[in-house]
Amino acid sequence: MGMAAASASVSSFSRSSKAAKTLSTVPRLVSKVRGGNDSPASIVPQPLMKAPADAYKTVLALGIKKASQPASKILLLGVMAGLQVGIGAAMAVATLGGVPLMQEQNPALAKLLFGIAGLPCSLLMVMATGAELFTGNTAVVGTAFFEGKISLQQLLKSWSCSYTGNLIGGGLLALLCNYAGVFSQAAGTFTAVADAKAALPFGVAVARGIICNWLVCTAVWVSTAAADLVSKAVATLMIITIFASLGFEHSIANMFVGPFGAMQKTSRTGFVAFFVKNLVPVTIGNILGGSFLMAGMQHLAFGGRDKTSATTTPVNKRE
């Protein structure tokens, strides 16, 4: 019995030693991949969030890449983004329609619930799948244009193809949801929301579009700077909830709400009327908010060859 116990102890110690030895090689492997030496001090942890100047460079590189894609690919990925944003908008409006008592007794809480439900998840899906969202491209591809890295033709190709794809995706989802009948109980809410959006004065719709896409592009910017999915999700949830809860206007989300509302029997606004009265002014506002309030200001702060190089190039000091 004593010999058996001793043998078991030796075997257990041997396995523990092998496990410890295996774990000890992990830092060396990480260090070698990064080009460092074997000492633990050489292993530099990656930051969870990039500095603003570094985030600008990352967005710039992404904008150049997006603008270099063929038009057919941008269009295809635009359809994907239209579906993703559309389903988020559907979730938000359907949730709002399911809490009529809350809307009467606590409208602020109902608006917060509307903001949390759906749309933050939509932007996260877009970011994770590489889909082409027009509103985000106004800032991301706009940054590459401001830096002189792409031509006006490339900028317009990216914007027009992603916008068209988003419109197709939102309209396709509206047709599918209407045929499936999944939102039949909330049909009245969709109609009321679509009619209210179409009734906005032109200037009001433009202003709401500007603020909306400034926030959306800020969420895209922060998500691009974040290193992990959890950080991206938190940033997206917090920022997108602001625009959705406060009632600002997002052209791509409206590409689902407008057509779906127009398909309901109680609708007072057809799709063409919705496009002219809402999508046109909101799109103008989204372009101004994304390209100037976000990309333009970031370009002035961190753009240009001298400003971007100053953050990474060490200064040679005289000995």
XYZ file of C-alpha atoms in Angstrom:
319
model
C 0.000 0.000 0.000
C 2.858 2.386 0.888
C 4.638 1.718 -2.408
C 1.425 2.293 -4.382
C 0.779 5.606 -2.619
C 4.353 6.734 -3.220
C 4.099 5.780 -6.892
C 0.840 7.755 -7.233
C 2.426 10.781 -5.586
C 5.411 10.660 -7.939
C 3.082 10.323 -10.939
C 0.953 13.280 -9.783
C 4.059 15.411 -9.204
C 5.344 14.519 -12.670
C 2.068 15.576 -14.321
C 2.036 18.840 -12.362
C 5.604 19.570 -13.383
C 4.805 18.972 -17.050
C 1.745 21.245 -16.827
C 3.767 23.990 -15.169
C 6.478 23.644 -17.804
C 3.897 23.884 -20.591
C 2.335 27.018 -19.091
C 5.734 28.590 -18.660
C 6.364 28.374 -22.404
C 3.280 30.489 -23.240
C 4.890 33.861 -22.391
C 7.953 32.866 -24.450
C 5.771 32.003 -27.432
C 3.884 35.310 -27.124
C 7.167 37.157 -26.754
C 8.655 35.493 -29.842
C 5.583 36.289 -31.894
C 5.991 39.952 -30.909
C 9.694 39.839 -31.635
C 10.824 40.235 -28.026
C 13.080 38.246 -25.733
C 12.091 35.562 -23.253
C 11.886 37.790 -20.175
C 8.422 38.571 -18.748
C 9.297 42.270 -18.762
C 9.407 42.217 -22.565
C 5.741 41.167 -22.848
C 3.756 44.373 -23.342
C -0.023 44.085 -22.733
C -2.225 45.419 -25.507
C -4.424 48.416 -24.523
C -8.179 47.892 -24.478
C -8.679 51.243 -26.210
C -6.462 53.039 -28.706
C -5.408 56.621 -28.122
C -7.378 59.186 -30.189
C -4.518 59.795 -32.641
C -4.025 56.056 -33.152
C -7.767 55.543 -33.528
C -7.736 58.211 -36.257
C -5.062 56.275 -38.167
C -7.077 53.067 -37.841
C -10.220 54.753 -39.158
C -8.206 56.305 -41.979
C -6.835 52.923 -43.053
C -10.333 51.440 -42.863
C -11.721 54.270 -44.990
C -9.087 53.717 -47.686
C -9.879 49.990 -47.693
C -13.628 50.578 -47.951
C -13.248 53.045 -50.815
C -11.004 50.619 -52.722
C -13.630 47.870 -52.853
C -15.502 47.191 -56.100
C -18.953 48.743 -56.364
C -20.644 45.325 -56.505
C -19.128 44.290 -53.167
C -20.099 47.569 -51.485
C -23.645 47.141 -52.798
C -23.866 43.554 -51.521
C -22.512 44.458 -48.092
C -24.869 47.447 -48.111
C -27.861 45.139 -48.476
C -26.558 43.195 -45.489
C -26.312 46.369 -43.404
C -29.828 47.426 -44.458
C -31.200 44.120 -43.201
C -29.284 44.376 -39.925
C -30.279 47.939 -39.143
C -33.829 47.269 -40.284
C -34.321 44.370 -37.887
C -33.028 46.532 -35.046
C -35.487 49.296 -35.954
C -38.267 46.703 -36.121
C -37.374 45.449 -32.656
C -37.344 48.977 -31.240
C -40.745 49.989 -32.650
C -42.364 46.649 -31.814
C -41.112 46.931 -28.222
C -42.520 50.439 -27.961
C -45.863 49.219 -29.269
C -45.949 46.523 -26.601
C -45.882 48.954 -23.657
C -48.811 51.382 -24.214
C -49.384 51.798 -20.478
C -45.744 52.778 -19.964
C -46.022 55.329 -22.783
C -48.916 56.988 -20.949
C -47.612 56.833 -17.384
C -43.850 57.076 -17.908
C -42.994 58.273 -21.445
C -39.336 58.893 -20.555
C -38.859 55.262 -19.535
C -40.678 54.120 -22.689
C -38.283 56.175 -24.830
C -35.304 54.695 -22.999
C -36.631 51.201 -23.632
C -37.088 52.122 -27.304
C -33.462 53.272 -27.446
C -32.016 50.167 -25.835
C -34.054 47.636 -27.820
C -32.661 46.706 -31.202
C -30.602 49.497 -32.716
C -27.443 49.125 -30.583
C -27.369 45.439 -31.516
C -27.798 46.390 -35.186
C -24.665 48.543 -35.239
C -22.716 45.818 -33.444
C -23.791 43.337 -36.137
C -22.675 45.761 -38.844
C -19.280 46.258 -37.215
C -18.720 42.537 -36.608
C -19.732 41.330 -40.078
C -18.001 44.002 -42.166
C -21.261 45.254 -43.660
C -21.368 48.633 -45.433
C -23.479 51.182 -43.567
C -23.911 54.487 -45.408
C -24.147 56.580 -42.266
C -20.910 55.187 -40.888
C -19.192 55.583 -44.265
C -19.877 59.318 -44.258
C -17.271 59.564 -41.490
C -14.969 56.608 -42.177
C -14.622 57.040 -45.945
C -14.978 60.799 -45.502
C -11.821 60.754 -43.373
C -9.859 59.141 -46.203
C -11.164 61.825 -48.565
C -10.196 64.682 -46.247
C -6.699 63.217 -46.029
C -6.434 63.137 -49.815
C -6.021 59.340 -49.859
C -9.009 58.683 -52.125
C -10.628 60.549 -54.992
C -14.045 62.197 -55.087
C -15.139 59.435 -57.451
C -14.216 56.774 -54.884
C -16.031 58.683 -52.144
C -19.208 58.961 -54.206
C -18.951 55.290 -55.216
C -18.784 54.219 -51.573
C -21.617 56.474 -50.467
C -23.967 55.796 -53.385
C -23.476 52.009 -53.428
C -23.793 51.604 -49.655
C -26.869 53.879 -49.591
C -28.532 51.957 -52.430
C -27.698 48.632 -50.787
C -29.067 49.842 -47.443
C -32.290 50.934 -49.158
C -32.674 47.542 -50.844
C -31.986 45.713 -47.581
C -34.450 47.802 -45.573
C -37.157 47.475 -48.206
C -36.593 43.726 -48.559
C -36.898 43.235 -44.807
C -40.094 45.306 -44.767
C -41.610 43.047 -47.432
C -40.577 39.876 -45.578
C -41.860 41.083 -42.204
C -45.153 42.264 -43.700
C -45.683 38.904 -45.408
C -44.668 36.962 -42.274
C -47.126 38.939 -40.146
C -44.801 38.992 -37.137
C -45.610 42.614 -36.264
C -49.353 42.526 -36.873
C -50.157 43.525 -33.275
C -47.784 46.493 -33.476
C -48.895 47.590 -36.964
C -50.583 50.685 -35.573
C -47.380 51.760 -33.825
C -45.341 51.375 -37.023
C -47.884 53.448 -38.938
C -47.946 56.171 -36.282
C -44.140 56.341 -36.154
C -43.801 56.471 -39.957
C -46.509 59.144 -40.324
C -44.921 61.260 -37.572
C -41.518 61.064 -39.260
C -42.994 62.115 -42.608
C -44.746 65.073 -40.961
C -41.509 66.645 -39.692
C -40.631 70.030 -41.234
C -37.709 69.815 -43.661
C -35.296 71.802 -41.485
C -36.205 69.870 -38.346
C -35.557 66.561 -40.124
C -32.158 67.836 -41.326
C -31.182 68.979 -37.826
C -32.241 65.673 -36.263
C -30.280 63.836 -38.952
C -27.131 65.857 -38.199
C -27.190 65.092 -34.473
C -28.143 61.466 -35.060
C -25.245 60.631 -37.347
C -22.755 62.561 -35.252
C -23.662 60.125 -32.458
C -23.743 57.067 -34.740
C -20.312 57.883 -36.184
C -18.981 58.500 -32.685
C -20.133 54.978 -31.806
C -18.443 53.618 -34.940
C -15.271 55.531 -34.072
C -15.134 54.309 -30.470
C -15.947 50.738 -31.530
C -13.122 50.844 -34.062
C -10.736 52.043 -31.342
C -11.825 49.279 -28.933
C -9.805 46.063 -28.920
C -12.378 43.476 -27.825
C -16.010 42.649 -28.532
C -17.225 43.502 -25.022
C -15.774 47.017 -25.223
C -17.309 47.511 -28.664
C -20.696 46.302 -27.409
C -20.671 48.591 -24.355
C -19.681 51.642 -26.410
C -22.325 50.885 -29.022
C -25.063 50.338 -26.441
C -24.377 53.550 -24.540
C -24.014 55.887 -27.528
C -26.730 54.500 -29.813
C -29.200 54.485 -26.914
C -28.766 58.277 -26.690
C -29.764 58.990 -30.297
C -32.614 56.486 -30.394
C -34.106 57.540 -27.047
C -33.989 61.263 -27.846
C -35.788 60.863 -31.176
C -33.087 61.794 -33.678
C -33.384 60.618 -37.283
C -31.357 57.807 -38.864
C -31.919 57.451 -42.599
C -31.082 53.727 -42.769
C -33.360 52.753 -39.873
C -36.094 54.800 -41.560
C -35.609 52.753 -44.746
C -37.381 49.935 -42.921
C -39.838 51.924 -40.799
C -41.150 54.001 -43.722
C -41.858 51.181 -46.197
C -43.238 48.859 -43.504
C -45.515 51.589 -42.177
C -46.679 52.394 -45.718
C -47.702 48.759 -46.212
C -50.197 48.905 -43.339
C -53.851 49.666 -44.069
C -54.002 52.548 -41.612
C -51.044 54.398 -43.166
C -51.540 57.973 -44.370
C -48.101 58.177 -46.038
C -47.018 56.226 -49.111
C -43.401 55.206 -49.653
C -42.670 57.878 -52.283
C -44.057 60.578 -50.007
C -42.041 59.185 -47.099
C -38.871 59.202 -49.199
C -39.322 62.827 -50.219
C -40.553 64.168 -46.865
C -38.267 62.194 -44.560
C -35.423 60.295 -46.222
C -34.201 63.210 -48.341
C -33.784 65.744 -45.493
C -32.595 63.113 -42.998
C -29.977 61.858 -45.472
C -28.698 65.405 -45.948
C -28.450 65.776 -42.188
C -26.708 62.410 -41.804
C -24.092 63.417 -44.389
C -23.423 66.722 -42.637
C -23.228 65.117 -39.197
C -20.936 62.264 -40.204
C -18.621 64.003 -42.642
C -18.210 67.366 -40.906
C -19.082 67.041 -37.204
C -17.168 63.744 -36.920
C -14.687 63.207 -39.760
C -14.010 66.911 -40.321
C -13.328 67.693 -36.681
C -11.166 64.602 -36.236
C -9.222 65.586 -39.342
C -8.579 69.074 -37.977
C -7.466 67.662 -34.620
C -5.448 64.610 -35.639
C -5.172 64.663 -39.426
C -2.409 65.829 -41.704
C 1.039 64.332 -42.180
C 2.707 66.387 -39.443
C 0.050 65.740 -36.785
C -0.205 61.989 -37.346
C 3.529 61.416 -37.488
C 4.189 63.449 -34.347
C 2.433 60.851 -32.199
C 4.676 57.964 -33.281
C 8.009 59.425 -34.421
C 10.482 59.804 -31.546
C 12.347 63.059 -31.190
C 16.113 62.716 -31.622
C 17.810 64.464 -28.739
C 21.351 65.740 -28.885
C 23.708 64.048 -26.514
